[in-house]
Short mmCIF file of C-alpha atoms and ligand atoms in Angstrom, two decimals:
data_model
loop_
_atom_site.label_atom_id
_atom_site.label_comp_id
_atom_site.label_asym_id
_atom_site.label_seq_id
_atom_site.Cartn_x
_atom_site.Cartn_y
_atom_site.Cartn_z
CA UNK A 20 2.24 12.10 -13.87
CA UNK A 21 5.72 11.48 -13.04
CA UNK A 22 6.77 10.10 -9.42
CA UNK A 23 8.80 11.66 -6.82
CA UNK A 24 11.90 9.51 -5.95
CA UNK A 25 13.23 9.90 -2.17
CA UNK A 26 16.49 7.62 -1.70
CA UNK A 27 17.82 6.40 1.87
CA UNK A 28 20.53 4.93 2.62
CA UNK A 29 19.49 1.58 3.99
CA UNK A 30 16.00 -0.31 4.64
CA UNK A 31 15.54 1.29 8.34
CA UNK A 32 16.11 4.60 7.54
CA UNK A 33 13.26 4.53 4.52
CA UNK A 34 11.06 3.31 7.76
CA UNK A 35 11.43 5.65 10.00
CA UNK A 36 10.81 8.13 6.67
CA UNK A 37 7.52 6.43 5.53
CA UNK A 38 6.53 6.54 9.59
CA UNK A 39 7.14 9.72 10.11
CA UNK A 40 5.49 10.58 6.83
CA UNK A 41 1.97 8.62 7.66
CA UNK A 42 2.31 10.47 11.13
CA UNK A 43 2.42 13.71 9.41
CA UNK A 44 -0.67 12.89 7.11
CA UNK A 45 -2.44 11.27 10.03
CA UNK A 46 -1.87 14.74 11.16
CA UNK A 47 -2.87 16.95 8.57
CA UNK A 48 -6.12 14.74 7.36
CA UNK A 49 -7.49 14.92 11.76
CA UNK A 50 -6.90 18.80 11.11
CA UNK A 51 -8.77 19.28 7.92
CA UNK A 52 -11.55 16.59 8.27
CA UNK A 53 -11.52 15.39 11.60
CA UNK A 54 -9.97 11.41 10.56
CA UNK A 55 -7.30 9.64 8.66
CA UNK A 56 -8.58 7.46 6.06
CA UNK A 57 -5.34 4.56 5.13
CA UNK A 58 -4.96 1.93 2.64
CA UNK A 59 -2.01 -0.53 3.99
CA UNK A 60 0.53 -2.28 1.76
CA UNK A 61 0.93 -6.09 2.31
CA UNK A 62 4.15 -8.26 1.69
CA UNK A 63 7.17 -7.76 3.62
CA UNK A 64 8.94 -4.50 2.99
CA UNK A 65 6.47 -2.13 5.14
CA UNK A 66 6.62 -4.54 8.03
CA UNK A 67 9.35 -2.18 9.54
CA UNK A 68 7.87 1.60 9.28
CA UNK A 69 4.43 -0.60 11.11
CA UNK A 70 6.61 -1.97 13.89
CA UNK A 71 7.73 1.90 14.25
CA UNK A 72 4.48 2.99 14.09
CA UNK A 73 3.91 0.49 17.35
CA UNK A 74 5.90 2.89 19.59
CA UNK A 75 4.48 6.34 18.33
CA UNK A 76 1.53 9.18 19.90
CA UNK A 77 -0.92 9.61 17.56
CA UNK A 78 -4.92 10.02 17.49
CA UNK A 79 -5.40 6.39 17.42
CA UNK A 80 -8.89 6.70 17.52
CA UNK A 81 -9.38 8.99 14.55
CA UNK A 82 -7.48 6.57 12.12
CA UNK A 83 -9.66 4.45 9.53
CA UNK A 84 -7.30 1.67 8.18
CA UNK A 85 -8.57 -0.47 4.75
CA UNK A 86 -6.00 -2.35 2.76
CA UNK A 87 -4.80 -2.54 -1.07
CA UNK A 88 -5.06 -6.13 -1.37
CA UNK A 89 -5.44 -9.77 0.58
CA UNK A 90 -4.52 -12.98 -0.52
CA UNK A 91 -7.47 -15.98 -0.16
CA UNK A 92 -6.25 -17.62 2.82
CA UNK A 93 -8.04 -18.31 6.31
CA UNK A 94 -8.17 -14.96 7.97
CA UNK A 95 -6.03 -15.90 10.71
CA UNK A 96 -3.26 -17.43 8.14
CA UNK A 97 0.26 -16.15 9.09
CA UNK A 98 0.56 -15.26 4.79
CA UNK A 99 -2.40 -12.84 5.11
CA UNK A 100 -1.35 -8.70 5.03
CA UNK A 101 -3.81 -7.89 7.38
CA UNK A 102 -1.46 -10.46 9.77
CA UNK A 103 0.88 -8.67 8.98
CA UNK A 104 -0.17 -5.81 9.89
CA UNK A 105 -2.11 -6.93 13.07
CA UNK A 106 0.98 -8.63 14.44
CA UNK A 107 3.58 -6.14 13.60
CA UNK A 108 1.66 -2.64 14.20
CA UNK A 109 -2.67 -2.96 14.70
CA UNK A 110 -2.39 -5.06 17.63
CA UNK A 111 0.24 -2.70 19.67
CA UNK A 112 -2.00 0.44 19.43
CA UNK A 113 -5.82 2.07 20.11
CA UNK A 114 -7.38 1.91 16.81
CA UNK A 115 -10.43 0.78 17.25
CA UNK A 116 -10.87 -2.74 15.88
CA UNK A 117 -14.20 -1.04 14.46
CA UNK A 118 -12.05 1.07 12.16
CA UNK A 119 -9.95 -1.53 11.12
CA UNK A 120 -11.23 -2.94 7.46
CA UNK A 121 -9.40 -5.88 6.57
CA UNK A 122 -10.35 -7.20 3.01
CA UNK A 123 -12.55 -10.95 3.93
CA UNK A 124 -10.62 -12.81 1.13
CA UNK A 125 -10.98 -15.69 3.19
CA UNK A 126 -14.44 -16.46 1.87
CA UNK A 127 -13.30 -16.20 -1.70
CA UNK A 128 -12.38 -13.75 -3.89
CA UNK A 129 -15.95 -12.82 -6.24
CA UNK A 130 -17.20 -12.40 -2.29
CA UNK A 131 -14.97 -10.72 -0.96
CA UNK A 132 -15.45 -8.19 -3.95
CA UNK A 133 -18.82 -7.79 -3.12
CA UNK A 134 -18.39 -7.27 0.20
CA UNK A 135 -15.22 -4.68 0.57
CA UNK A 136 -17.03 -2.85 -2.98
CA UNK A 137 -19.49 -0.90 -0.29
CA UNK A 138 -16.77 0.04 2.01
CA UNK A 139 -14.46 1.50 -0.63
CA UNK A 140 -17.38 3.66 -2.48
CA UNK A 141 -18.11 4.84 1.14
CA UNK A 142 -14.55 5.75 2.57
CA UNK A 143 -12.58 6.99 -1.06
CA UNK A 144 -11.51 9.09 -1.73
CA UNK A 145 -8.49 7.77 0.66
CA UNK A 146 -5.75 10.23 2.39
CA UNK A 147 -2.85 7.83 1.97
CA UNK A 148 -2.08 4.80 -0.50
CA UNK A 149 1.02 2.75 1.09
CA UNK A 150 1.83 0.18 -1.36
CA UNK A 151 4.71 -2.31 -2.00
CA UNK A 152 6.31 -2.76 -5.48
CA UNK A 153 7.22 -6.88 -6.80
CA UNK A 154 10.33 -7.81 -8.54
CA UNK A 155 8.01 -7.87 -11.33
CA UNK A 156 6.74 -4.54 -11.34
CA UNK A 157 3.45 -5.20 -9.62
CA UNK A 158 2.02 -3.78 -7.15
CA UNK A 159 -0.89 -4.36 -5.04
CA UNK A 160 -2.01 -7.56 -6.75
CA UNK A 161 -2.26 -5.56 -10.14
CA UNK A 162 -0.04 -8.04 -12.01
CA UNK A 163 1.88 -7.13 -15.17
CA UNK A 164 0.23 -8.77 -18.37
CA UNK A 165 -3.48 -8.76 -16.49
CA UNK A 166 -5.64 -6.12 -18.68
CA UNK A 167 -6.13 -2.86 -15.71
CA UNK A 168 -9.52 -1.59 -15.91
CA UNK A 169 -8.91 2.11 -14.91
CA UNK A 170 -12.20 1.89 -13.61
CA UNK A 171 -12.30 -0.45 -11.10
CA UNK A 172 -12.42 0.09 -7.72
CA UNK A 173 -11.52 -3.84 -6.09
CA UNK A 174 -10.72 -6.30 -8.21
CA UNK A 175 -10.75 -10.16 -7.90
CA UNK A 176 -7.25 -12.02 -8.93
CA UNK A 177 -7.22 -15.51 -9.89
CA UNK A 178 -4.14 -15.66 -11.97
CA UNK A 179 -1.66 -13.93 -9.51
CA UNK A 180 1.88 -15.12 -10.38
CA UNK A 181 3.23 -14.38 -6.89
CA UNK A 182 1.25 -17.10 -4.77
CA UNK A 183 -1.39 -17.45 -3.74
CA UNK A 184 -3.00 -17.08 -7.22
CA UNK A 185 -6.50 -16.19 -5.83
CA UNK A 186 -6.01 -12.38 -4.44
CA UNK A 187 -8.22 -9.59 -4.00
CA UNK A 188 -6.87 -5.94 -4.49
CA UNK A 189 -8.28 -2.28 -4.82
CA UNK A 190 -8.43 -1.22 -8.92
CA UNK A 191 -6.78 1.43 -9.88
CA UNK A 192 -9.80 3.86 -9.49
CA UNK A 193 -9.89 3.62 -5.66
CA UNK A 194 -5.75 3.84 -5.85
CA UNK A 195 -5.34 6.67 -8.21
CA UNK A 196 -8.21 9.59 -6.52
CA UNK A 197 -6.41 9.09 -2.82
CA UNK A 198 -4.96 12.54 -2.14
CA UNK A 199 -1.48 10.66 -1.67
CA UNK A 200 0.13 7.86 -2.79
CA UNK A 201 3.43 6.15 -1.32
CA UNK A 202 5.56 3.32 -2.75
CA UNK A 203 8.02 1.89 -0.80
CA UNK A 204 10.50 -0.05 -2.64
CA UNK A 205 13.72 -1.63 -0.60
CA UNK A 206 16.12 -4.07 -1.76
CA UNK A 207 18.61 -5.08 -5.03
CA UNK A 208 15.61 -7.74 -6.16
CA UNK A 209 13.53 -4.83 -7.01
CA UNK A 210 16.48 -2.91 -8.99
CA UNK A 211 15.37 -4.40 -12.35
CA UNK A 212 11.64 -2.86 -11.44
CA UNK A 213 12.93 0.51 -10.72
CA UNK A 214 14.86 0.33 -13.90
CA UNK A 215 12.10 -0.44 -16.39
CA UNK A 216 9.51 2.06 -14.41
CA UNK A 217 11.79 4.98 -14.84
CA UNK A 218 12.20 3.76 -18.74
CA UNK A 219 8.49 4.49 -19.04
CA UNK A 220 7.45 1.01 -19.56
CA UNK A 221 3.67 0.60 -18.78
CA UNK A 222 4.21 -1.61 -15.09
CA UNK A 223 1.25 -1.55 -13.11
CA UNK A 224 3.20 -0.11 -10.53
CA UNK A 225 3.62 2.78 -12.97
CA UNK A 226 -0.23 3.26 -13.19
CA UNK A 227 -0.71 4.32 -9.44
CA UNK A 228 -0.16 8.41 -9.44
CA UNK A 229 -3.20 9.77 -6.85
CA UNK A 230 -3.52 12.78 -7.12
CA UNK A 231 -0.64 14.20 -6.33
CA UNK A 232 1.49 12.16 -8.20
CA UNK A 233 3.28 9.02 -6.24
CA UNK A 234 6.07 9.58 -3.76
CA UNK A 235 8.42 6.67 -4.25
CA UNK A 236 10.66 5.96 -0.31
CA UNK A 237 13.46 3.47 -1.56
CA UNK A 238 16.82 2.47 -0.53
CA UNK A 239 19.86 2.68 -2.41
CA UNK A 240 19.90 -0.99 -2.64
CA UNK A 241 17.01 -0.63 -4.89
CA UNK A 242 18.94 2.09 -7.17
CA UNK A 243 19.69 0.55 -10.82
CA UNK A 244 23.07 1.76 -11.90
CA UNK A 245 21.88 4.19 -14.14
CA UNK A 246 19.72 6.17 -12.02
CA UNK A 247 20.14 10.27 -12.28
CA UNK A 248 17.07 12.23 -10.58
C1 6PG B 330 1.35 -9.00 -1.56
C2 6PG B 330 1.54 -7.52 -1.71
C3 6PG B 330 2.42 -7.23 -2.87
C4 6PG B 330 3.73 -6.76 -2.28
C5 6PG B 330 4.85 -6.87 -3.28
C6 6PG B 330 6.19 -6.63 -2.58
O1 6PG B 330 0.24 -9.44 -1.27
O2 6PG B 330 2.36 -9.68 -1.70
O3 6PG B 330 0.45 -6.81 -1.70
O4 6PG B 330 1.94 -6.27 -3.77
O5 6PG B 330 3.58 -5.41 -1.85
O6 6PG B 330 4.82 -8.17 -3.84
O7 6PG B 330 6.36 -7.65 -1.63
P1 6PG B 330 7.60 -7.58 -0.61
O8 6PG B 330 7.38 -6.34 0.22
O9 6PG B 330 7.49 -8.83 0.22
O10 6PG B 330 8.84 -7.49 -1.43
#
């Protein structure tokens, strides 16, 4: 299934898009079913559409918020995503802490398996999939050149090239039946990415569809120079 490429002109304005478009869901998933079941990206690039998410109205208390992957660190460590996330975005609105899920990587990653495994059987499948795309192609911590077991639903890293090496992250099972999917790729670093995923090669960022196919939000920074939609 083939993604669906939005370009922006600049970093901020693919934040307020992905922001208004995780409103929107948050929307239309309270509507149907009565909550909003989210899987957050880590690294940097979504830090921005999170800080914008600080400042909007929504049905705080109906959201449900897991992530796609943690690095082993202590759980207060400013590297972890769900830091991330707490500082620029959780911490500034009413989501119940009870309904935040953040991956406990901090007691290893085998354990940390075990214990998020329950939680993702329970809650898939999920509404929305935000994740972030590497320089290398990866995304989540699915890491090029690591076999992808189509089956899995979290996965333990130990072998992560981006550090640290020991990571946790949801398989592609858990990734691929969420009713959406959104990749949000900013920045000339990740040019050489874009480039080989729209030449079909086999990244792992290439292997997350949902069901709907994935919706890609990048910047023009992030265009390779022979991109045609
Ligand atoms: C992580 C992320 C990872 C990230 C990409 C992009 O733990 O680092 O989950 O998959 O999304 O590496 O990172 P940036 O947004 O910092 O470029």
């Amino acid at each position: 299934m083939t993604a669906n490429w939005r370009v922006y002109d600049d970093a901020g304005a693919v934040a307020r898009a992905v922001a208004d478009h995780m409103l929107a869901a948050a929307r239309e998933a309270i509507a149907r079913r009565g909550r909003f079941k989210l899987v957050l990206a880590g690294g940097t690039t979504p830090a921005m559409a999170y800080r914008l998410l600080s400042g909007a109205e929504a049905e705080w208390d109906k959201w449900f918020v897991y992530f796609g992957d943690e690095r082993c660190l202590p759980a207060d460590h400013p590297g972890r995503n769900s830091v991330m996330a707490h500082e620029n975005w959780l911490a500034h609105v009413a989501i119940p802490s009870a309904n935040v899920f953040p991956m406990p990587a901090e007691l290893g990653n085998e354990a940390a398996v075990a214990q998020y495994l329950p939680l993702v059987e329970a809650a898939r499948p999920f509404d929305l999939v935000l994740l972030g795309m590497g320089e290398d192609g990866h995304t989540a911590s699915l890491f090029p050149g690591r076999p992808l077991d189509e089956d899995a639903l979290v996965v333990a890293v130990n072998d992560a090239p981006k550090p640290p090496p020991c990571r946790v992250s949801l398989g592609l099972a858990a990734l691929n039946d969420a009713r959406e999917v959104l990749i949000i790729v900013t920045g000339s670093g990740k040019r050489d990415a874009v480039r080989r995923w729209r030449a079909g090669e086999d990244l792992p960022v290439a292997q997350v569809n949902g069901s709907r196919g994935a919706a890609v939000y990048m910047d023009a920074a992030a265009l390779p120079e022979d991109f045609e939609d």
